[in-house]
mmCIF file of C-alpha atoms and ligand atoms in Angstrom:
data_model
loop_
_atom_site.group_PDB
_atom_site.id
_atom_site.type_symbol
_atom_site.label_atom_id
_atom_site.label_comp_id
_atom_site.label_asym_id
_atom_site.label_seq_id
_atom_site.Cartn_x
_atom_site.Cartn_y
_atom_site.Cartn_z
ATOM 1 C CA UNK A 1294 15.715 21.732 -5.815
ATOM 2 C CA UNK A 1295 18.703 24.030 -5.305
ATOM 3 C CA UNK A 1296 21.060 23.723 -2.370
ATOM 4 C CA UNK A 1297 20.527 20.021 -1.751
ATOM 5 C CA UNK A 1298 24.214 19.186 -1.788
ATOM 6 C CA UNK A 1299 24.977 21.872 0.782
ATOM 7 C CA UNK A 1300 22.341 20.566 3.163
ATOM 8 C CA UNK A 1301 23.737 17.069 2.746
ATOM 9 C CA UNK A 1302 27.134 18.251 3.925
ATOM 10 C CA UNK A 1303 25.635 19.887 6.996
ATOM 11 C CA UNK A 1304 24.075 16.571 7.889
ATOM 12 C CA UNK A 1305 27.439 14.833 7.668
ATOM 13 C CA UNK A 1306 28.584 16.944 10.588
ATOM 14 C CA UNK A 1307 26.137 15.161 12.830
ATOM 15 C CA UNK A 1308 27.413 11.686 12.110
ATOM 16 C CA UNK A 1309 29.537 11.493 15.235
ATOM 17 C CA UNK A 1310 26.419 12.096 17.314
ATOM 18 C CA UNK A 1311 27.340 15.714 18.096
ATOM 19 C CA UNK A 1312 27.016 18.935 16.193
ATOM 20 C CA UNK A 1313 29.168 21.989 16.351
ATOM 21 C CA UNK A 1314 27.427 25.310 17.046
ATOM 22 C CA UNK A 1315 30.239 27.204 15.353
ATOM 23 C CA UNK A 1316 32.010 28.500 18.479
ATOM 24 C CA UNK A 1317 33.849 25.281 19.279
ATOM 25 C CA UNK A 1318 31.384 23.857 21.840
ATOM 26 C CA UNK A 1319 29.216 20.835 21.053
ATOM 27 C CA UNK A 1320 25.505 20.306 21.601
ATOM 28 C CA UNK A 1321 23.114 17.329 21.393
ATOM 29 C CA UNK A 1322 21.624 16.656 17.980
ATOM 30 C CA UNK A 1323 18.043 17.872 17.649
ATOM 31 C CA UNK A 1324 15.626 15.004 17.098
ATOM 32 C CA UNK A 1325 14.838 16.232 13.588
ATOM 33 C CA UNK A 1326 18.425 15.467 12.594
ATOM 34 C CA UNK A 1327 18.212 11.843 13.667
ATOM 35 C CA UNK A 1328 16.706 11.104 10.260
ATOM 36 C CA UNK A 1329 19.756 12.611 8.615
ATOM 37 C CA UNK A 1330 21.988 10.269 10.585
ATOM 38 C CA UNK A 1331 20.369 7.309 8.856
ATOM 39 C CA UNK A 1332 21.359 8.581 5.433
ATOM 40 C CA UNK A 1333 25.054 7.757 5.723
ATOM 41 C CA UNK A 1334 27.109 4.640 6.479
ATOM 42 C CA UNK A 1335 27.246 3.834 10.174
ATOM 43 C CA UNK A 1336 29.049 1.290 12.238
ATOM 44 C CA UNK A 1337 26.075 1.241 14.614
ATOM 45 C CA UNK A 1338 23.774 -0.463 12.090
ATOM 46 C CA UNK A 1339 24.280 -3.756 13.782
ATOM 47 C CA UNK A 1340 20.941 -5.551 13.607
ATOM 48 C CA UNK A 1341 19.669 -4.629 10.179
ATOM 49 C CA UNK A 1342 20.953 -2.257 7.538
ATOM 50 C CA UNK A 1343 17.795 -0.117 7.672
ATOM 51 C CA UNK A 1344 18.016 0.267 11.466
ATOM 52 C CA UNK A 1345 20.474 2.914 12.527
ATOM 53 C CA UNK A 1346 20.880 4.108 16.105
ATOM 54 C CA UNK A 1347 17.670 2.288 17.045
ATOM 55 C CA UNK A 1348 15.581 3.885 14.291
ATOM 56 C CA UNK A 1349 14.202 2.184 11.197
ATOM 57 C CA UNK A 1350 14.244 4.484 8.173
ATOM 58 C CA UNK A 1351 12.545 3.898 4.897
ATOM 59 C CA UNK A 1352 15.629 4.601 2.823
ATOM 60 C CA UNK A 1353 17.245 1.636 1.137
ATOM 61 C CA UNK A 1354 20.615 0.124 1.653
ATOM 62 C CA UNK A 1355 22.626 -2.116 -0.583
ATOM 63 C CA UNK A 1356 25.955 -3.750 0.108
ATOM 64 C CA UNK A 1357 28.523 -3.025 -2.562
ATOM 65 C CA UNK A 1358 31.393 -5.008 -1.209
ATOM 66 C CA UNK A 1359 30.778 -7.359 1.673
ATOM 67 C CA UNK A 1360 32.024 -4.864 4.240
ATOM 68 C CA UNK A 1361 30.780 -1.617 2.729
ATOM 69 C CA UNK A 1362 27.197 -0.407 3.032
ATOM 70 C CA UNK A 1363 25.865 2.264 0.715
ATOM 71 C CA UNK A 1364 22.742 4.147 1.715
ATOM 72 C CA UNK A 1365 20.675 6.023 -0.816
ATOM 73 C CA UNK A 1366 17.322 7.621 -1.283
ATOM 74 C CA UNK A 1367 14.445 5.415 -2.231
ATOM 75 C CA UNK A 1368 13.658 6.396 -5.843
ATOM 76 C CA UNK A 1369 9.945 6.439 -5.013
ATOM 77 C CA UNK A 1370 10.406 9.227 -2.438
ATOM 78 C CA UNK A 1371 13.764 10.939 -2.966
ATOM 79 C CA UNK A 1372 14.876 13.359 -0.286
ATOM 80 C CA UNK A 1373 12.843 11.902 2.545
ATOM 81 C CA UNK A 1374 12.884 8.900 4.829
ATOM 82 C CA UNK A 1375 10.200 8.350 7.418
ATOM 83 C CA UNK A 1376 11.614 6.849 10.625
ATOM 84 C CA UNK A 1377 10.173 4.701 13.408
ATOM 85 C CA UNK A 1378 11.878 3.915 16.689
ATOM 86 C CA UNK A 1379 12.646 0.204 16.954
ATOM 87 C CA UNK A 1380 12.124 -1.636 20.244
ATOM 88 C CA UNK A 1381 13.112 -5.046 18.966
ATOM 89 C CA UNK A 1382 13.803 -6.813 15.699
ATOM 90 C CA UNK A 1383 11.547 -9.870 15.685
ATOM 91 C CA UNK A 1384 12.414 -11.449 12.351
ATOM 92 C CA UNK A 1385 14.676 -10.939 9.380
ATOM 93 C CA UNK A 1386 14.810 -13.271 6.421
ATOM 94 C CA UNK A 1387 15.209 -13.416 2.688
ATOM 95 C CA UNK A 1388 12.800 -15.098 0.314
ATOM 96 C CA UNK A 1389 13.302 -15.846 -3.350
ATOM 97 C CA UNK A 1390 11.787 -12.425 -4.064
ATOM 98 C CA UNK A 1391 12.634 -10.016 -1.284
ATOM 99 C CA UNK A 1392 14.075 -9.227 2.093
ATOM 100 C CA UNK A 1393 11.553 -9.503 4.929
ATOM 101 C CA UNK A 1394 11.843 -7.685 8.247
ATOM 102 C CA UNK A 1395 9.469 -7.584 11.226
ATOM 103 C CA UNK A 1396 10.131 -5.292 14.151
ATOM 104 C CA UNK A 1397 8.335 -4.069 17.244
ATOM 105 C CA UNK A 1398 8.138 -0.287 17.056
ATOM 106 C CA UNK A 1399 7.746 2.035 20.037
ATOM 107 C CA UNK A 1400 4.520 3.649 18.886
ATOM 108 C CA UNK A 1401 2.942 1.736 15.960
ATOM 109 C CA UNK A 1402 3.049 -1.867 17.194
ATOM 110 C CA UNK A 1403 4.627 -4.530 15.007
ATOM 111 C CA UNK A 1404 5.761 -3.434 11.555
ATOM 112 C CA UNK A 1405 6.209 -5.523 8.383
ATOM 113 C CA UNK A 1406 8.912 -4.332 5.984
ATOM 114 C CA UNK A 1407 9.672 -5.748 2.513
ATOM 115 C CA UNK A 1408 12.898 -4.722 0.782
ATOM 116 C CA UNK A 1409 13.261 -1.785 3.163
ATOM 117 C CA UNK A 1410 9.710 -0.484 2.604
ATOM 118 C CA UNK A 1411 6.994 -0.453 5.261
ATOM 119 C CA UNK A 1412 4.050 -2.601 4.231
ATOM 120 C CA UNK A 1413 1.974 -2.227 7.355
ATOM 121 C CA UNK A 1414 1.987 -1.383 11.023
ATOM 122 C CA UNK A 1415 -0.464 -2.796 13.539
ATOM 123 C CA UNK A 1416 -1.654 0.670 14.461
ATOM 124 C CA UNK A 1417 -2.648 2.021 11.057
ATOM 125 C CA UNK A 1418 -3.120 -1.063 8.831
ATOM 126 C CA UNK A 1419 -6.870 -0.731 9.368
ATOM 127 C CA UNK A 1420 -7.022 2.419 7.232
ATOM 128 C CA UNK A 1421 -5.394 0.821 4.180
ATOM 129 C CA UNK A 1422 -6.985 -2.646 4.321
ATOM 130 C CA UNK A 1423 -10.492 -1.412 5.119
ATOM 131 C CA UNK A 1424 -10.464 1.234 2.400
ATOM 132 C CA UNK A 1425 -8.938 -0.894 -0.371
ATOM 133 C CA UNK A 1426 -11.524 -3.622 0.311
ATOM 134 C CA UNK A 1427 -14.714 -1.711 1.054
ATOM 135 C CA UNK A 1428 -14.391 1.124 -1.488
ATOM 136 C CA UNK A 1429 -14.952 -1.370 -4.331
ATOM 137 C CA UNK A 1430 -17.157 -3.924 -2.548
ATOM 138 C CA UNK A 1431 -19.583 -1.338 -1.189
ATOM 139 C CA UNK A 1432 -19.887 0.237 -4.638
ATOM 140 C CA UNK A 1433 -21.650 -2.736 -6.257
ATOM 141 C CA UNK A 1434 -24.708 -4.669 -5.123
ATOM 142 C CA UNK A 1435 -24.039 -8.122 -3.672
ATOM 143 C CA UNK A 1436 -20.452 -8.903 -4.722
ATOM 144 C CA UNK A 1437 -19.951 -12.678 -4.917
ATOM 145 C CA UNK A 1438 -16.600 -13.486 -6.519
ATOM 146 C CA UNK A 1439 -13.499 -11.519 -5.542
ATOM 147 C CA UNK A 1440 -9.822 -11.722 -6.507
ATOM 148 C CA UNK A 1441 -7.101 -10.216 -4.313
ATOM 149 C CA UNK A 1442 -3.732 -9.677 -6.014
ATOM 150 C CA UNK A 1443 -0.837 -9.522 -3.530
ATOM 151 C CA UNK A 1444 -2.092 -9.028 0.002
ATOM 152 C CA UNK A 1445 -0.135 -11.984 1.397
ATOM 153 C CA UNK A 1446 -0.422 -10.621 4.933
ATOM 154 C CA UNK A 1447 -4.146 -11.506 4.858
ATOM 155 C CA UNK A 1448 -5.469 -8.108 5.994
ATOM 156 C CA UNK A 1449 -7.466 -7.479 2.822
ATOM 157 C CA UNK A 1450 -8.952 -10.986 3.063
ATOM 158 C CA UNK A 1451 -10.080 -10.213 6.605
ATOM 159 C CA UNK A 1452 -11.950 -7.195 5.239
ATOM 160 C CA UNK A 1453 -13.384 -8.881 2.132
ATOM 161 C CA UNK A 1454 -14.795 -11.650 4.308
ATOM 162 C CA UNK A 1455 -16.936 -9.119 6.200
ATOM 163 C CA UNK A 1456 -19.223 -9.142 3.164
ATOM 164 C CA UNK A 1457 -21.890 -11.812 3.622
ATOM 165 C CA UNK A 1458 -22.741 -11.849 -0.095
ATOM 166 C CA UNK A 1459 -19.210 -12.968 -1.047
ATOM 167 C CA UNK A 1460 -19.077 -16.671 -1.905
ATOM 168 C CA UNK A 1461 -15.578 -17.153 -3.310
ATOM 169 C CA UNK A 1462 -12.318 -15.268 -2.686
ATOM 170 C CA UNK A 1463 -9.184 -16.042 -4.711
ATOM 171 C CA UNK A 1464 -5.892 -14.565 -3.587
ATOM 172 C CA UNK A 1465 -2.784 -14.654 -5.767
ATOM 173 C CA UNK A 1466 0.387 -13.802 -3.843
ATOM 174 C CA UNK A 1467 3.821 -14.330 -5.340
ATOM 175 C CA UNK A 1468 5.747 -14.822 -2.099
ATOM 176 C CA UNK A 1469 4.716 -17.654 0.215
ATOM 177 C CA UNK A 1470 7.152 -16.444 2.829
ATOM 178 C CA UNK A 1471 5.072 -13.271 3.322
ATOM 179 C CA UNK A 1472 2.058 -15.456 4.123
ATOM 180 C CA UNK A 1473 4.091 -17.564 6.564
ATOM 181 C CA UNK A 1474 5.636 -14.546 8.297
ATOM 182 C CA UNK A 1475 2.222 -12.922 8.640
ATOM 183 C CA UNK A 1476 0.751 -16.115 10.130
ATOM 184 C CA UNK A 1477 3.509 -16.058 12.720
ATOM 185 C CA UNK A 1478 3.683 -12.358 13.625
ATOM 186 C CA UNK A 1479 0.403 -10.762 12.505
ATOM 187 C CA UNK A 1480 -2.457 -13.041 13.585
ATOM 188 C CA UNK A 1481 -4.909 -10.130 13.436
ATOM 189 C CA UNK A 1482 -4.292 -9.901 9.695
ATOM 190 C CA UNK A 1483 -3.610 -13.525 8.790
ATOM 191 C CA UNK A 1484 -6.951 -14.423 10.370
ATOM 192 C CA UNK A 1485 -8.199 -13.555 6.881
ATOM 193 C CA UNK A 1486 -6.819 -16.868 5.586
ATOM 194 C CA UNK A 1487 -9.043 -18.854 7.956
ATOM 195 C CA UNK A 1488 -12.235 -18.022 6.098
ATOM 196 C CA UNK A 1489 -13.407 -21.102 4.153
ATOM 197 C CA UNK A 1490 -14.299 -18.946 1.150
ATOM 198 C CA UNK A 1491 -10.604 -18.077 0.676
ATOM 199 C CA UNK A 1492 -8.499 -19.936 -1.916
ATOM 200 C CA UNK A 1493 -4.779 -19.164 -1.821
ATOM 201 C CA UNK A 1494 -2.724 -19.354 -5.028
ATOM 202 C CA UNK A 1495 1.019 -18.819 -4.764
ATOM 203 C CA UNK A 1496 2.357 -17.480 -8.044
ATOM 204 C CA UNK A 1497 2.599 -14.664 -10.511
ATOM 205 C CA UNK A 1498 -0.583 -12.597 -10.743
ATOM 206 C CA UNK A 1499 -0.273 -11.832 -14.455
ATOM 207 C CA UNK A 1500 -0.093 -15.568 -15.207
ATOM 208 C CA UNK A 1501 -2.994 -16.241 -12.858
ATOM 209 C CA UNK A 1502 -5.142 -13.585 -14.493
ATOM 210 C CA UNK A 1503 -4.244 -14.776 -17.991
ATOM 211 C CA UNK A 1504 -5.727 -18.165 -17.146
ATOM 212 C CA UNK A 1505 -8.743 -16.822 -15.238
ATOM 213 C CA UNK A 1506 -12.088 -17.382 -16.991
ATOM 214 C CA UNK A 1507 -13.330 -14.261 -18.763
ATOM 215 C CA UNK A 1508 -15.814 -12.316 -16.640
ATOM 216 C CA UNK A 1509 -15.258 -14.484 -13.542
ATOM 217 C CA UNK A 1510 -14.922 -11.736 -10.920
ATOM 218 C CA UNK A 1511 -17.261 -9.085 -9.549
ATOM 219 C CA UNK A 1512 -14.276 -7.306 -7.994
ATOM 220 C CA UNK A 1513 -10.482 -7.381 -8.214
ATOM 221 C CA UNK A 1514 -8.391 -5.748 -5.480
ATOM 222 C CA UNK A 1515 -4.725 -5.095 -6.204
ATOM 223 C CA UNK A 1516 -2.836 -4.829 -2.919
ATOM 224 C CA UNK A 1517 0.627 -4.582 -4.366
ATOM 225 C CA UNK A 1518 3.931 -3.261 -3.155
ATOM 226 C CA UNK A 1519 5.403 -0.146 -4.768
ATOM 227 C CA UNK A 1520 6.084 -0.377 -8.508
ATOM 228 C CA UNK A 1521 9.843 -0.671 -8.253
ATOM 229 C CA UNK A 1522 11.270 -4.130 -8.860
ATOM 230 C CA UNK A 1523 8.882 -7.099 -9.090
ATOM 231 C CA UNK A 1524 5.681 -5.029 -8.857
ATOM 232 C CA UNK A 1525 6.626 -2.749 -11.798
ATOM 233 C CA UNK A 1526 4.408 -4.585 -14.270
ATOM 234 C CA UNK A 1527 1.397 -4.182 -11.988
ATOM 235 C CA UNK A 1528 0.996 -0.564 -13.105
ATOM 236 C CA UNK A 1529 1.319 -1.245 -16.820
ATOM 237 C CA UNK A 1530 -1.361 -1.570 -19.498
ATOM 238 C CA UNK A 1531 -1.133 -5.338 -20.195
ATOM 239 C CA UNK A 1532 -1.796 -6.029 -16.524
ATOM 240 C CA UNK A 1533 -4.871 -3.796 -16.434
ATOM 241 C CA UNK A 1534 -6.116 -5.429 -19.626
ATOM 242 C CA UNK A 1535 -5.985 -8.884 -18.051
ATOM 243 C CA UNK A 1536 -7.932 -7.544 -15.077
ATOM 244 C CA UNK A 1537 -10.598 -5.956 -17.288
ATOM 245 C CA UNK A 1538 -10.960 -9.302 -19.089
ATOM 246 C CA UNK A 1539 -11.372 -11.191 -15.817
ATOM 247 C CA UNK A 1540 -14.099 -8.838 -14.573
ATOM 248 C CA UNK A 1541 -17.776 -9.234 -15.418
ATOM 249 C CA UNK A 1542 -19.558 -6.303 -17.134
ATOM 250 C CA UNK A 1543 -19.930 -3.604 -14.471
ATOM 251 C CA UNK A 1544 -17.286 -5.321 -12.322
ATOM 252 C CA UNK A 1545 -14.858 -3.219 -10.291
ATOM 253 C CA UNK A 1546 -11.128 -2.857 -9.723
ATOM 254 C CA UNK A 1547 -9.506 -1.158 -6.733
ATOM 255 C CA UNK A 1548 -5.789 -0.652 -7.212
ATOM 256 C CA UNK A 1549 -3.284 0.834 -4.761
ATOM 257 C CA UNK A 1550 -2.326 4.178 -6.315
ATOM 258 C CA UNK A 1551 0.453 5.717 -4.243
ATOM 259 C CA UNK A 1552 0.632 9.248 -2.827
ATOM 260 C CA UNK A 1553 -0.798 12.416 -4.308
ATOM 261 C CA UNK A 1554 2.046 14.367 -2.632
ATOM 262 C CA UNK A 1555 4.795 12.309 -4.235
ATOM 263 C CA UNK A 1556 3.564 10.535 -7.345
ATOM 264 C CA UNK A 1557 1.336 12.748 -9.478
ATOM 265 C CA UNK A 1558 3.059 11.526 -12.656
ATOM 266 C CA UNK A 1559 2.457 7.919 -11.784
ATOM 267 C CA UNK A 1560 -1.155 8.662 -10.870
ATOM 268 C CA UNK A 1561 -1.609 10.515 -14.162
ATOM 269 C CA UNK A 1562 -0.200 7.545 -16.122
ATOM 270 C CA UNK A 1563 -2.291 4.997 -14.245
ATOM 271 C CA UNK A 1564 -5.478 6.989 -14.773
ATOM 272 C CA UNK A 1565 -4.760 7.436 -18.485
ATOM 273 C CA UNK A 1566 -4.096 3.729 -18.972
ATOM 274 C CA UNK A 1567 -7.159 2.769 -16.939
ATOM 275 C CA UNK A 1568 -9.380 5.156 -18.858
ATOM 276 C CA UNK A 1569 -8.353 3.435 -22.083
ATOM 277 C CA UNK A 1570 -8.890 0.007 -20.567
ATOM 278 C CA UNK A 1571 -11.973 0.337 -18.356
ATOM 279 C CA UNK A 1572 -14.936 1.749 -20.192
ATOM 280 C CA UNK A 1573 -17.102 2.413 -17.128
ATOM 281 C CA UNK A 1574 -16.023 4.797 -14.347
ATOM 282 C CA UNK A 1575 -12.490 5.696 -13.273
ATOM 283 C CA UNK A 1576 -12.056 7.545 -9.975
ATOM 284 C CA UNK A 1577 -9.274 8.405 -7.558
ATOM 285 C CA UNK A 1578 -9.728 8.199 -3.782
ATOM 286 C CA UNK A 1579 -7.311 8.517 -0.886
ATOM 287 C CA UNK A 1580 -6.880 7.933 2.826
ATOM 288 C CA UNK A 1581 -4.524 8.861 5.601
ATOM 289 C CA UNK A 1582 -1.999 6.138 6.555
ATOM 290 C CA UNK A 1583 0.705 7.704 8.745
ATOM 291 C CA UNK A 1584 3.367 5.038 8.186
ATOM 292 C CA UNK A 1585 3.268 5.263 4.386
ATOM 293 C CA UNK A 1586 5.485 7.866 2.673
ATOM 294 C CA UNK A 1587 3.924 11.340 3.027
ATOM 295 C CA UNK A 1588 1.228 9.869 5.260
ATOM 296 C CA UNK A 1589 -1.378 9.226 2.589
ATOM 297 C CA UNK A 1590 -2.175 6.486 0.100
ATOM 298 C CA UNK A 1591 -4.360 6.578 -3.001
ATOM 299 C CA UNK A 1592 -6.721 4.105 -4.622
ATOM 300 C CA UNK A 1593 -7.722 3.905 -8.251
ATOM 301 C CA UNK A 1594 -11.269 2.653 -8.709
ATOM 302 C CA UNK A 1595 -12.390 1.483 -12.130
ATOM 303 C CA UNK A 1596 -15.380 -0.327 -13.546
ATOM 304 C CA UNK A 1597 -15.866 -2.201 -16.778
ATOM 305 C CA UNK A 1598 -18.600 -1.399 -19.275
ATOM 306 C CA UNK A 1599 -21.950 -2.655 -18.055
ATOM 307 C CA UNK A 1600 -24.260 -1.666 -15.232
ATOM 308 C CA UNK A 1601 -22.958 1.801 -14.233
ATOM 309 C CA UNK A 1602 -21.015 2.139 -10.992
ATOM 310 C CA UNK A 1603 -21.145 5.359 -8.958
ATOM 311 C CA UNK A 1604 -18.124 4.878 -6.694
ATOM 312 C CA UNK A 1605 -18.752 8.012 -4.671
ATOM 313 C CA UNK A 1606 -22.152 6.903 -3.441
ATOM 314 C CA UNK A 1607 -21.959 3.349 -2.087
ATOM 315 C CA UNK A 1608 -25.053 1.341 -3.041
ATOM 316 C CA UNK A 1609 -24.046 -1.545 -0.794
ATOM 317 C CA UNK A 1610 -23.459 0.355 2.427
ATOM 318 C CA UNK A 1611 -21.526 -1.545 5.052
ATOM 319 C CA UNK A 1612 -23.793 -0.389 7.850
ATOM 320 C CA UNK A 1613 -26.644 -2.381 6.280
ATOM 321 C CA UNK A 1614 -24.739 -5.658 5.876
ATOM 322 C CA UNK A 1615 -25.568 -8.185 8.526
ATOM 323 C CA UNK A 1616 -22.686 -8.760 10.944
ATOM 324 C CA UNK A 1617 -20.221 -6.774 8.803
ATOM 325 C CA UNK A 1618 -19.304 -4.083 11.335
ATOM 326 C CA UNK A 1619 -18.031 -6.626 13.850
ATOM 327 C CA UNK A 1620 -16.968 -9.634 11.737
ATOM 328 C CA UNK A 1621 -13.666 -10.908 13.281
ATOM 329 C CA UNK A 1622 -13.105 -7.450 14.742
ATOM 330 C CA UNK A 1623 -14.739 -4.048 14.703
ATOM 331 C CA UNK A 1624 -14.227 -1.720 11.757
ATOM 332 C CA UNK A 1625 -11.811 1.023 12.788
ATOM 333 C CA UNK A 1626 -11.519 3.385 9.847
ATOM 334 C CA UNK A 1627 -14.153 2.729 7.201
ATOM 335 C CA UNK A 1628 -17.783 3.804 7.182
ATOM 336 C CA UNK A 1629 -20.044 5.215 4.481
ATOM 337 C CA UNK A 1630 -19.065 8.788 5.299
ATOM 338 C CA UNK A 1631 -15.344 7.995 4.979
ATOM 339 C CA UNK A 1632 -16.184 6.283 1.691
ATOM 340 C CA UNK A 1633 -17.697 9.366 0.081
ATOM 341 C CA UNK A 1634 -15.140 11.716 1.669
ATOM 342 C CA UNK A 1635 -12.278 9.701 0.151
ATOM 343 C CA UNK A 1636 -13.195 10.970 -3.319
ATOM 344 C CA UNK A 1637 -12.845 14.665 -2.425
ATOM 345 C CA UNK A 1638 -9.678 15.878 -4.147
ATOM 346 C CA UNK A 1639 -7.576 18.965 -3.419
ATOM 347 C CA UNK A 1640 -7.257 21.541 -6.213
ATOM 348 C CA UNK A 1641 -3.514 20.974 -6.707
ATOM 349 C CA UNK A 1642 -4.141 17.313 -7.559
ATOM 350 C CA UNK A 1643 -6.904 18.177 -9.974
ATOM 351 C CA UNK A 1644 -4.598 20.652 -11.679
ATOM 352 C CA UNK A 1645 -1.557 18.365 -11.797
ATOM 353 C CA UNK A 1646 -3.395 15.235 -12.867
ATOM 354 C CA UNK A 1647 -5.197 16.437 -15.945
ATOM 355 C CA UNK A 1648 -6.431 12.876 -16.590
ATOM 356 C CA UNK A 1649 -8.866 13.421 -13.722
ATOM 357 C CA UNK A 1650 -10.755 15.923 -15.865
ATOM 358 C CA UNK A 1651 -11.354 13.827 -18.940
ATOM 359 C CA UNK A 1652 -14.420 11.822 -18.142
ATOM 360 C CA UNK A 1653 -18.046 12.243 -17.284
ATOM 361 C CA UNK A 1654 -17.444 9.928 -14.338
ATOM 362 C CA UNK A 1655 -14.363 11.724 -13.002
ATOM 363 C CA UNK A 1656 -14.288 13.328 -9.574
ATOM 364 C CA UNK A 1657 -14.124 16.777 -11.148
ATOM 365 C CA UNK A 1658 -17.097 19.011 -11.702
ATOM 366 C CA UNK A 1659 -17.341 19.599 -15.450
HETATM 367 C C1 JFQ B 2790 -0.500 -4.233 2.908
HETATM 368 N N1 JFQ B 2790 -1.446 -5.270 2.867
HETATM 369 C C2 JFQ B 2790 0.225 -4.074 1.610
HETATM 370 N N2 JFQ B 2790 0.941 -2.275 0.146
HETATM 371 C C3 JFQ B 2790 0.808 -2.712 1.471
HETATM 372 N N3 JFQ B 2790 4.320 2.346 0.016
HETATM 373 C C4 JFQ B 2790 1.841 -1.158 -0.131
HETATM 374 C C5 JFQ B 2790 2.994 -1.102 0.787
HETATM 375 C C6 JFQ B 2790 3.985 -0.031 0.423
HETATM 376 C C7 JFQ B 2790 3.344 1.309 0.399
HETATM 377 C C8 JFQ B 2790 2.168 1.311 -0.496
HETATM 378 C C9 JFQ B 2790 1.173 0.174 -0.155
#
């Protein structure tokens, strides 16, 4: 986009906390410019490099030399950085894989951040965890064996365990520290680990899937972080092939699939790869999650060849499952209407992601 550099310079003027109105007098910075403040080095970043002037921003920071901090756009959402006001930093640590931060926000409750990227907030986690779990599990009759990839906070497990038909839940999370931090700070999510059907495996998901018996799972749910760094291979063909192998005929995959506002190329690539790999249905759905970049998140739903799966019309509706609506806690976001609505796609997405048009089971009218 033209003019970006010029706007950047304007922002620099606000770094001292004041802005000039051009006639020599100074005025307070409008709140919209607070975001801009976080995009440059600041002495005030005293608690954590992503927290500047009391605001967490989802841009990344990296120390070049010990004393010098360099702030830059996150490559997944260049030119923007959603901010939350921080009340208190509750935890900061570094695992073998990533930097972990937990803070109390002013308006979204506690927030979990990995490598500078928001994973969940207490206020809106329900939308993501409920949708990523129930979109696939309500699309097949009586799911019994489920694998969760990632999801170390336990929120997806909490949702999967609402399903009374489920007998066995494997979870493969690479970073044990995420599980431990969640158990300490997010008991409403980590409650998912308490279900006796859950079996936790700490390790690499591709390895885990390679050794999984062929056709073992009715459903696989990939609750990954963004595909930069360690999660990169989770959007590539070999990974999807191992999932397809581990699913039974007519088994289902639900994979986090980023934002339709920001990542149409990635969505296009994922759909193309999944269409080659999964010979049943491939559909895209989405939900509103205010703390994720652009405020929405997508889900890619795929089924293997076998009994046909109509993702848009749940055959295993949650309202009919005994005890499901209130298991551990009440559902907050998901119901059968939200399920079907999630597959309605705006025209711009249909136009930009041509892969959505190339199947009898796509969400597009033919
Ligand atoms: C929550 N259980 C995991 N997964 C969250 N940009 C991702 C976090 C980062 C987002 C996309 C979803």
